[in-house]
Coordinates of N, CA and C in Angstrom, one line a residue:
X141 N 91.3 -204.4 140.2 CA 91.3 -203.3 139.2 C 92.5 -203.5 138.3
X142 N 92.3 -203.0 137.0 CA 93.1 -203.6 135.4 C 94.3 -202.3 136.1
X143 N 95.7 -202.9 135.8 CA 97.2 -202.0 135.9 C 96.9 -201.2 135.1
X144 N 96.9 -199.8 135.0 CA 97.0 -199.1 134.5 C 98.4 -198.1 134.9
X145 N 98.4 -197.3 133.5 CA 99.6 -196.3 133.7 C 99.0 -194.8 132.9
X146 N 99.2 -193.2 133.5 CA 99.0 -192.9 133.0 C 100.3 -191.6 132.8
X147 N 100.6 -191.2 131.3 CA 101.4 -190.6 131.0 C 100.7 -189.2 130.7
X148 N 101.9 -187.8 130.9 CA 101.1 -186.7 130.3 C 101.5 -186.6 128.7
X149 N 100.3 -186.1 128.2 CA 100.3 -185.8 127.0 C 101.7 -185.7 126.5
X150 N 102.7 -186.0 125.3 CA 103.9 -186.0 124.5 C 103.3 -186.2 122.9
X151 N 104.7 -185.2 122.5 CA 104.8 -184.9 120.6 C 104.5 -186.7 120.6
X152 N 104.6 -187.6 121.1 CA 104.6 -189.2 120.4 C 103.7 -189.6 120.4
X153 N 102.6 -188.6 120.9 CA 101.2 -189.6 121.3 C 100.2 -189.1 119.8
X154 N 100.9 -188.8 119.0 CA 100.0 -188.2 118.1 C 99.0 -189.6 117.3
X155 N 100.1 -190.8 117.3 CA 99.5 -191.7 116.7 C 98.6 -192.8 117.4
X156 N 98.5 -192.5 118.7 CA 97.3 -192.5 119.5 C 96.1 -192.1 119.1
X157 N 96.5 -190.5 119.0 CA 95.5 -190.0 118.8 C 94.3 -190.5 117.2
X158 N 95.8 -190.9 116.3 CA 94.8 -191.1 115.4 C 94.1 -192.5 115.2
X159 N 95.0 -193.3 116.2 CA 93.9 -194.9 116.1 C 92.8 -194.5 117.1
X160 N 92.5 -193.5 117.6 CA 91.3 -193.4 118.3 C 90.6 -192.7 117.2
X161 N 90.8 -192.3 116.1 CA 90.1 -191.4 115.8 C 89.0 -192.5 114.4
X162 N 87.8 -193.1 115.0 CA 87.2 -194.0 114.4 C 85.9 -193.7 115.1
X163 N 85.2 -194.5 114.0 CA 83.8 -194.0 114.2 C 83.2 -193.9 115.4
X164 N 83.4 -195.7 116.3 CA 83.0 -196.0 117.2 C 83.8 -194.9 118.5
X165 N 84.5 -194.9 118.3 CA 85.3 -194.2 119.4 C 84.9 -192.4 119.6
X166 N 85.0 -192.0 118.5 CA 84.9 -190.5 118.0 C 82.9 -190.4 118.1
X167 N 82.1 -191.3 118.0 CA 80.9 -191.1 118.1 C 80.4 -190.0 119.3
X168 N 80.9 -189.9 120.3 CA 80.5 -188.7 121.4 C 80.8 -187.6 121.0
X169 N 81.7 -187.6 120.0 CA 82.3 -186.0 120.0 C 81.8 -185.6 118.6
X170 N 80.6 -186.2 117.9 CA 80.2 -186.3 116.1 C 80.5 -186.8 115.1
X171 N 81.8 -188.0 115.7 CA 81.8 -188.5 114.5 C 84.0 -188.4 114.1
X172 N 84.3 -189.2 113.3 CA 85.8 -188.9 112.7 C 86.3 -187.8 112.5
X173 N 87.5 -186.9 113.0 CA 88.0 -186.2 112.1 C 88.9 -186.6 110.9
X174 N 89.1 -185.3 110.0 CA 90.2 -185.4 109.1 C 91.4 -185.5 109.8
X175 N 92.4 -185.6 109.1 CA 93.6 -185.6 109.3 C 94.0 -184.4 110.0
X176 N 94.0 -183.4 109.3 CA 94.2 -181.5 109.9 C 93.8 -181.4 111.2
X177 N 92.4 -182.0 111.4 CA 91.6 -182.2 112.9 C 92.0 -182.7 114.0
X178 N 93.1 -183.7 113.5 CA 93.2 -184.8 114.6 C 94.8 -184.2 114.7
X179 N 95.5 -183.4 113.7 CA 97.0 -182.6 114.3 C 96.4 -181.8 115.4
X180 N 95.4 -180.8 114.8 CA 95.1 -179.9 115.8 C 94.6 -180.2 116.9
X181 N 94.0 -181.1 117.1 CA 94.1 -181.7 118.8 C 95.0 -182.1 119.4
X182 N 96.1 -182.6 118.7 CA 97.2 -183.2 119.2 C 97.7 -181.9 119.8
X183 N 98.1 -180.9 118.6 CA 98.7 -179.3 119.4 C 97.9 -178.8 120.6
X184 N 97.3 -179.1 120.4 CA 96.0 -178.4 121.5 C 96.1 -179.3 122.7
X185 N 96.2 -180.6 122.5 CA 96.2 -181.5 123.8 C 98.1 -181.0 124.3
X186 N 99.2 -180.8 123.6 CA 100.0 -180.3 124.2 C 99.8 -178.9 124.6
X187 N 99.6 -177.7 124.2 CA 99.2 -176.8 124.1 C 98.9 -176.5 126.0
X188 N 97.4 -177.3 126.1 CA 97.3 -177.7 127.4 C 97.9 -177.7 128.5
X189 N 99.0 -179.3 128.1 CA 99.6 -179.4 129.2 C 100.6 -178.0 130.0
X190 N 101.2 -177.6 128.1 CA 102.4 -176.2 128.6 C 101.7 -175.0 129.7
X191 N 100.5 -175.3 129.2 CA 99.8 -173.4 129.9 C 99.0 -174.1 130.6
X192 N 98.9 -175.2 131.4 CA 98.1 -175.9 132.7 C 97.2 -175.4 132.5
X193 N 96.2 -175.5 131.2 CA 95.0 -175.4 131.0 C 94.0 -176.7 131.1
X194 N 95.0 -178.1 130.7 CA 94.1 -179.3 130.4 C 95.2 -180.7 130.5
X195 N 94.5 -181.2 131.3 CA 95.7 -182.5 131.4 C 94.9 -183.6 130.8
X196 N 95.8 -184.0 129.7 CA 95.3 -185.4 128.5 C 96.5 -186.3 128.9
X197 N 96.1 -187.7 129.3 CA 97.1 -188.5 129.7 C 96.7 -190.0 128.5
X198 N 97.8 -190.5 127.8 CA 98.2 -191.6 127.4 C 98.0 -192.5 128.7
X199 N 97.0 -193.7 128.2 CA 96.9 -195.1 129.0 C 97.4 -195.9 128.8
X200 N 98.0 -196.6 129.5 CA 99.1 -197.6 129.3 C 98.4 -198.7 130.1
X201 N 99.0 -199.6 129.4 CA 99.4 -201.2 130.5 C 100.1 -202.2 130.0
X202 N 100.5 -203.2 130.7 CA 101.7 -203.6 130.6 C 101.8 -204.7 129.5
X203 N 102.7 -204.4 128.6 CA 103.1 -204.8 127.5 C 102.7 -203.8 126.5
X204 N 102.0 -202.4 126.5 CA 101.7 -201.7 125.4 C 101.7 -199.7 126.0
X205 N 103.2 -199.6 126.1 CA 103.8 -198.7 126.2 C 103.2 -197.9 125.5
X206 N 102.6 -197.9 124.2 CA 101.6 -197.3 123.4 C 101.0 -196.4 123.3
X207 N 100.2 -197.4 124.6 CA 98.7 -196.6 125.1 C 98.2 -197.5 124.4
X208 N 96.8 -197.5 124.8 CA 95.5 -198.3 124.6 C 94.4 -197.5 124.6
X209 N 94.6 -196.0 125.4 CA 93.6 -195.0 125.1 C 94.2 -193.6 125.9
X210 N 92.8 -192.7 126.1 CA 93.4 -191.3 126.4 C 92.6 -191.2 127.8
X211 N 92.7 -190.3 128.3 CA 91.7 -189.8 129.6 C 92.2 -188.6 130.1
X212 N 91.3 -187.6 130.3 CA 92.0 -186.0 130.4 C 90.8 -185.9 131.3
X213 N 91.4 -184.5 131.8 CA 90.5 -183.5 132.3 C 90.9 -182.1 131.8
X214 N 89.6 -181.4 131.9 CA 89.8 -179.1 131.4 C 89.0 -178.5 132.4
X215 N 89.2 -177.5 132.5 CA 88.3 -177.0 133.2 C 87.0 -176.5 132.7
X216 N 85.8 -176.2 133.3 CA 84.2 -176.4 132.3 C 83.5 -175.5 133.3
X217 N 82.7 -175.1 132.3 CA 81.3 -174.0 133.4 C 80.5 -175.2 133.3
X218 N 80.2 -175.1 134.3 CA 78.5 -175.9 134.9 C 77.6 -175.0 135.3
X219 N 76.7 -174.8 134.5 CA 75.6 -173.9 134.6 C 76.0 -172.8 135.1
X220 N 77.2 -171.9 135.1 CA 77.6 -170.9 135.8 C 78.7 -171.1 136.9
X221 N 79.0 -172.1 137.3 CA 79.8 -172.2 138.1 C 81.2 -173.2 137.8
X222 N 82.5 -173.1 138.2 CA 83.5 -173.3 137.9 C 83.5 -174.6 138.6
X223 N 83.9 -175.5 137.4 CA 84.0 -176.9 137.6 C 85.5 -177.8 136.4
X224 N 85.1 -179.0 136.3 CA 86.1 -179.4 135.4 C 85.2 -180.5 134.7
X225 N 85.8 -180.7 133.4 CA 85.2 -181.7 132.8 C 86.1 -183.0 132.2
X226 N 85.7 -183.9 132.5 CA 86.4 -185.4 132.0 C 86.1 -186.4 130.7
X227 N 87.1 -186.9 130.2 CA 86.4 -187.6 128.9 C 87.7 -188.5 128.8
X228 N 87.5 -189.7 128.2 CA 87.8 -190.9 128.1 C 87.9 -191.7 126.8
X229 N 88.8 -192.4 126.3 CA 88.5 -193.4 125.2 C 89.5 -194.5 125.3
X230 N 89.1 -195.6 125.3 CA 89.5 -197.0 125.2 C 90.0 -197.8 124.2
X231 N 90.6 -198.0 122.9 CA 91.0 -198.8 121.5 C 89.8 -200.0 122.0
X232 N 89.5 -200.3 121.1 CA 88.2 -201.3 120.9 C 88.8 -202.5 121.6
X233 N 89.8 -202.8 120.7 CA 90.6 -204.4 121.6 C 91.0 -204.6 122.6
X234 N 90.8 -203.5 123.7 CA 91.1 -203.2 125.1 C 89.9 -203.3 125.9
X235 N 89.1 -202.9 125.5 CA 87.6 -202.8 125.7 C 87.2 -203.9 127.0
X236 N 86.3 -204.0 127.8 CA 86.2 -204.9 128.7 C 86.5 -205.6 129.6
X237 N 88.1 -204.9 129.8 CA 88.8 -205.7 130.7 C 89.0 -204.5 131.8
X238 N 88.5 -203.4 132.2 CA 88.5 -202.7 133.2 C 89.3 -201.4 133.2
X239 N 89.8 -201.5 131.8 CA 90.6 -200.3 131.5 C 90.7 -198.9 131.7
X240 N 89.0 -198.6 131.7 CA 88.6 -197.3 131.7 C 88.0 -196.8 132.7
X241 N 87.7 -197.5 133.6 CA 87.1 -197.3 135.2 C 88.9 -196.9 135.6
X242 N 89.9 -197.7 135.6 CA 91.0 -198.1 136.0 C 91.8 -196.1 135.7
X243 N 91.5 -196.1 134.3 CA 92.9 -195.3 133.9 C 91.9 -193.8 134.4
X244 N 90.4 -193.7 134.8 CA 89.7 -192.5 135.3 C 89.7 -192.5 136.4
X245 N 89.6 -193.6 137.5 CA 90.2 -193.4 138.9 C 91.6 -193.0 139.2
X246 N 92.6 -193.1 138.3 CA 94.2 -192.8 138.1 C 93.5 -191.1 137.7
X247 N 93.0 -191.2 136.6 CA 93.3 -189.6 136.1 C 92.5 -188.8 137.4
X248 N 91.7 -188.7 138.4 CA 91.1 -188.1 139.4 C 91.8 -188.5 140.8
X249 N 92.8 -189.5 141.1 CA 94.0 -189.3 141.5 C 94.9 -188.3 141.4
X250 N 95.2 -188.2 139.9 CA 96.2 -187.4 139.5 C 95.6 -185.7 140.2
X251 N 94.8 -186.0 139.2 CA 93.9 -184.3 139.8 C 94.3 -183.9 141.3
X252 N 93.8 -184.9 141.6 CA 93.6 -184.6 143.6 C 95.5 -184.4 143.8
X253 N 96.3 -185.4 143.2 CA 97.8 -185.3 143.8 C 98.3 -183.8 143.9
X254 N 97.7 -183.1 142.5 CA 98.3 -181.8 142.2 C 97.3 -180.6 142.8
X255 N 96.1 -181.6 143.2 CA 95.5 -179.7 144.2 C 94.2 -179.6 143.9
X256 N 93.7 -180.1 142.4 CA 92.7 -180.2 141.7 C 91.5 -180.2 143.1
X257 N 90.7 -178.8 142.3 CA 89.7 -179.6 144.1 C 88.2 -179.5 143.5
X258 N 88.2 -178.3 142.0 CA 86.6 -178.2 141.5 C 86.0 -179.9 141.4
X259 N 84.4 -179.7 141.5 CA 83.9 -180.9 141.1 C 84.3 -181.4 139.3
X260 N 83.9 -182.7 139.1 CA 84.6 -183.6 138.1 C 83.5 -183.8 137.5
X261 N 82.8 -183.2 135.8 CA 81.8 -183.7 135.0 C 81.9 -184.9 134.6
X262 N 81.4 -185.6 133.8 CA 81.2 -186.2 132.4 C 80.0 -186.5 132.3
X263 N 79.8 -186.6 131.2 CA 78.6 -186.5 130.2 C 78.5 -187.9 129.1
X264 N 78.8 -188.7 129.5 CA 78.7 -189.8 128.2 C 76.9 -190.0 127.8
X265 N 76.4 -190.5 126.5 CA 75.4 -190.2 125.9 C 74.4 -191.4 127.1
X266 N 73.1 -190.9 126.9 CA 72.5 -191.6 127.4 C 72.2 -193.0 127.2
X267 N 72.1 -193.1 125.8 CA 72.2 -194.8 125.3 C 73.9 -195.3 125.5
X268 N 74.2 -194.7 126.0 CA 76.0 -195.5 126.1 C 76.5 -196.0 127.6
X269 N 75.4 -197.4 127.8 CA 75.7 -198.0 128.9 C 76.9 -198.3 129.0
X270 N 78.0 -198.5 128.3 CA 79.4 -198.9 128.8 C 80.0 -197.5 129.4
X271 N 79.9 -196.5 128.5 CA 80.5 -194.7 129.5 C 79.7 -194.8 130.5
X272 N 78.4 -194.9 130.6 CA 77.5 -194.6 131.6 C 78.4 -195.6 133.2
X273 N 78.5 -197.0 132.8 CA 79.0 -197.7 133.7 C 80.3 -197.4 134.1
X274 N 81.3 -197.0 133.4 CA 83.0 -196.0 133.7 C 82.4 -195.5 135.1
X275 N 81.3 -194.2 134.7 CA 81.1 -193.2 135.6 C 80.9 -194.0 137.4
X276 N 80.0 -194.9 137.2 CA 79.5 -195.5 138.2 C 80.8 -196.3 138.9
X277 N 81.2 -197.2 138.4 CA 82.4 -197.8 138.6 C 83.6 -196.5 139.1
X278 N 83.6 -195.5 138.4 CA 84.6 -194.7 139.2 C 84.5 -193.8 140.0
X279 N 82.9 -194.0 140.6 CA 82.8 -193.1 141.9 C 82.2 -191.9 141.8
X280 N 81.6 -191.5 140.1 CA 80.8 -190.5 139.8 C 79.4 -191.1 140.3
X281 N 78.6 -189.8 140.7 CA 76.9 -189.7 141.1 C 76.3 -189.1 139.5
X282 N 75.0 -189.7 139.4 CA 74.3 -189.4 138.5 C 73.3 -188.0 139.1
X283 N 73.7 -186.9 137.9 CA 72.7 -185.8 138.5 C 71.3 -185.8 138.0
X284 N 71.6 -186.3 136.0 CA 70.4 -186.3 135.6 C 70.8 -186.4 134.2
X285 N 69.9 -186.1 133.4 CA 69.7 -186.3 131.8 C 70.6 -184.4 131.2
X286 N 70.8 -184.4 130.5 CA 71.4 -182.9 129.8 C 71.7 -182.8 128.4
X287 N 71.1 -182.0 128.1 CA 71.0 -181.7 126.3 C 72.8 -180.8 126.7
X288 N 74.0 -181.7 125.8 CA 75.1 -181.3 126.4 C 75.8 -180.9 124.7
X289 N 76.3 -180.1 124.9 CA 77.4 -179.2 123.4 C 78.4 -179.9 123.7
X290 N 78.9 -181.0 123.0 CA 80.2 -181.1 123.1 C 81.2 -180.7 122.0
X291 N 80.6 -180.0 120.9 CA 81.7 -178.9 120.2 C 80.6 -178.0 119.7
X292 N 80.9 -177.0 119.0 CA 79.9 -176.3 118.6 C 79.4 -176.8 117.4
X293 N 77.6 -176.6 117.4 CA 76.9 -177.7 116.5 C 76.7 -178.4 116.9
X294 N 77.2 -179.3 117.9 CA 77.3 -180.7 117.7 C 76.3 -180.9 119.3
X295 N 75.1 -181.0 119.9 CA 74.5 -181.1 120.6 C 74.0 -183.3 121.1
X296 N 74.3 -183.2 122.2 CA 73.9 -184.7 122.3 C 73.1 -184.7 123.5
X297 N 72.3 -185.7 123.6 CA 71.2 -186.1 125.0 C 72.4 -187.0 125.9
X298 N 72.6 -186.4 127.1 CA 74.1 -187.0 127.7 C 73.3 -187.3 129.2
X299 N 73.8 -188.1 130.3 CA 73.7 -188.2 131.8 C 74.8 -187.1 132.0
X300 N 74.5 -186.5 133.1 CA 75.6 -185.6 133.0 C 75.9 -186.1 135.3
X301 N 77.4 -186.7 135.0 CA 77.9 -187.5 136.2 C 78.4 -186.5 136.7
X302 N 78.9 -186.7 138.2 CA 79.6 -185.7 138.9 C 80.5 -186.5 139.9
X303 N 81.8 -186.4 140.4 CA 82.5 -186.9 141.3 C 83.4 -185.7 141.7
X304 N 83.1 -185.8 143.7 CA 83.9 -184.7 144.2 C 85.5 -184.7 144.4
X305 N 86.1 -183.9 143.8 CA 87.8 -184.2 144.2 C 87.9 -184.0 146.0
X306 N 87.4 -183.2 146.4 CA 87.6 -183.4 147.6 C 85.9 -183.5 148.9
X307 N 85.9 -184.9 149.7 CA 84.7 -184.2 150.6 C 84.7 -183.4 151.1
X308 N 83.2 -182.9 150.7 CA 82.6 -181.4 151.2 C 82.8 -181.7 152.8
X309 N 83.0 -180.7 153.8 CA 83.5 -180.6 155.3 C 82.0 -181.1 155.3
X310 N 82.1 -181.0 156.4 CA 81.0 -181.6 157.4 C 80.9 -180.6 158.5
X311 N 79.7 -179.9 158.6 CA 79.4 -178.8 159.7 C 79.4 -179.3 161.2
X312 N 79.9 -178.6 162.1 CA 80.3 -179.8 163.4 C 78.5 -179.1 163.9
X313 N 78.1 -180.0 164.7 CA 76.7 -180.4 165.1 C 76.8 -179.3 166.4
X314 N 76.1 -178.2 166.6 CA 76.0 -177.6 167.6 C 76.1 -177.9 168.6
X315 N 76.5 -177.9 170.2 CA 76.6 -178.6 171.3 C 74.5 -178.6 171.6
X316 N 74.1 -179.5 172.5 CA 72.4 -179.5 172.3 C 72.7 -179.4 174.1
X317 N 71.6 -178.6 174.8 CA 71.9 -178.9 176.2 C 70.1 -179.4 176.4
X318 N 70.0 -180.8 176.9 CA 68.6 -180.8 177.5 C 68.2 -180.4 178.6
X319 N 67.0 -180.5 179.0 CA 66.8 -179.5 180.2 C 66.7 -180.7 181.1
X320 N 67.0 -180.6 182.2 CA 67.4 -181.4 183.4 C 66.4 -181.8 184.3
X321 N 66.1 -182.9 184.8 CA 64.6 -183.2 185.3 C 64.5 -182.6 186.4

């Protein structure tokens, strides 16, 4: 698996934020923002960390202190019930070498280090065998297809994946007595 490193969210990662902010990359979420768009996420991705609403982590590896992309988790309703949701982006020129299976098994690490126990969404689009493959590669189950909002307006046809932070117990097996010949 590719070295990865991941950092929390910091005021320096702003210009992360804006080499991700490209067609290819930004296509899950509808597309480029403006400039105004891409501060206000930045506040918002700190915002997060301060009030332990949302952990956005800077991906690192070795020689590009940088970052090469992002990978977070928030918390999310699933159909009514309390869960968390995950999302990911890679810089194009990073692409392929294992980075993003690597830095989402780190970021659901991290989850688990600090207590995190709801189950773990993502939703990458259905035509997007490379997200599709992350999920697989990092230990997510496919539940099914989902007409998914990922901002308001902005509706997409998604797989919607699931991976548990912690296994469900296991019910101990009743003692069975047979009847004796």
């Amino acid at each position: 698996m590719t070295d990865v490193e991941l950092h929390p969210w910091a005021e320096d990662d702003l210009d992360l934020l804006r080499r991700a902010n490209t067609h290819e990359l930004m296509d899950q979420l509808g597309g480029p923002e403006n400039d105004e768009q891409v501060q206000a996420r930045h506040e918002r991705y700190l915002r997060m960390w301060r009030e332990g609403t949302g952990w956005q982590f800077r991906v690192t590896i070795p020689g590009h202190p940088e970052g090469v992309g992002i990978v977070g988790y928030w918390p999310h309703d699933w159909h009514g019930e309390p869960a968390l949701e995950s999302g990911w982006s890679i810089e194009s020129e990073y692409r392929g070498r294992g980075i993003a299976p690597a830095a989402v098994i780190a970021m659901l690490d991290a989850a688990r280090a600090v207590g995190a126990t709801l189950p773990v969404h993502a939703y990458p689009r259905v035509d997007n065998p490379a997200s599709n493959a992350v999920c697989r590669k990092a230990g997510f189950r496919l539940l099914g297809e989902e007409e998914f909002e990922v901002k308001p307006g902005v509706v997409l046809h998604t797989n919607d994946w699931v991976v548990d932070l912690v296994e469900p117990a296991v019910e101990p097996v009743e003692r069975v007595e047979f009847p004796r010949a």
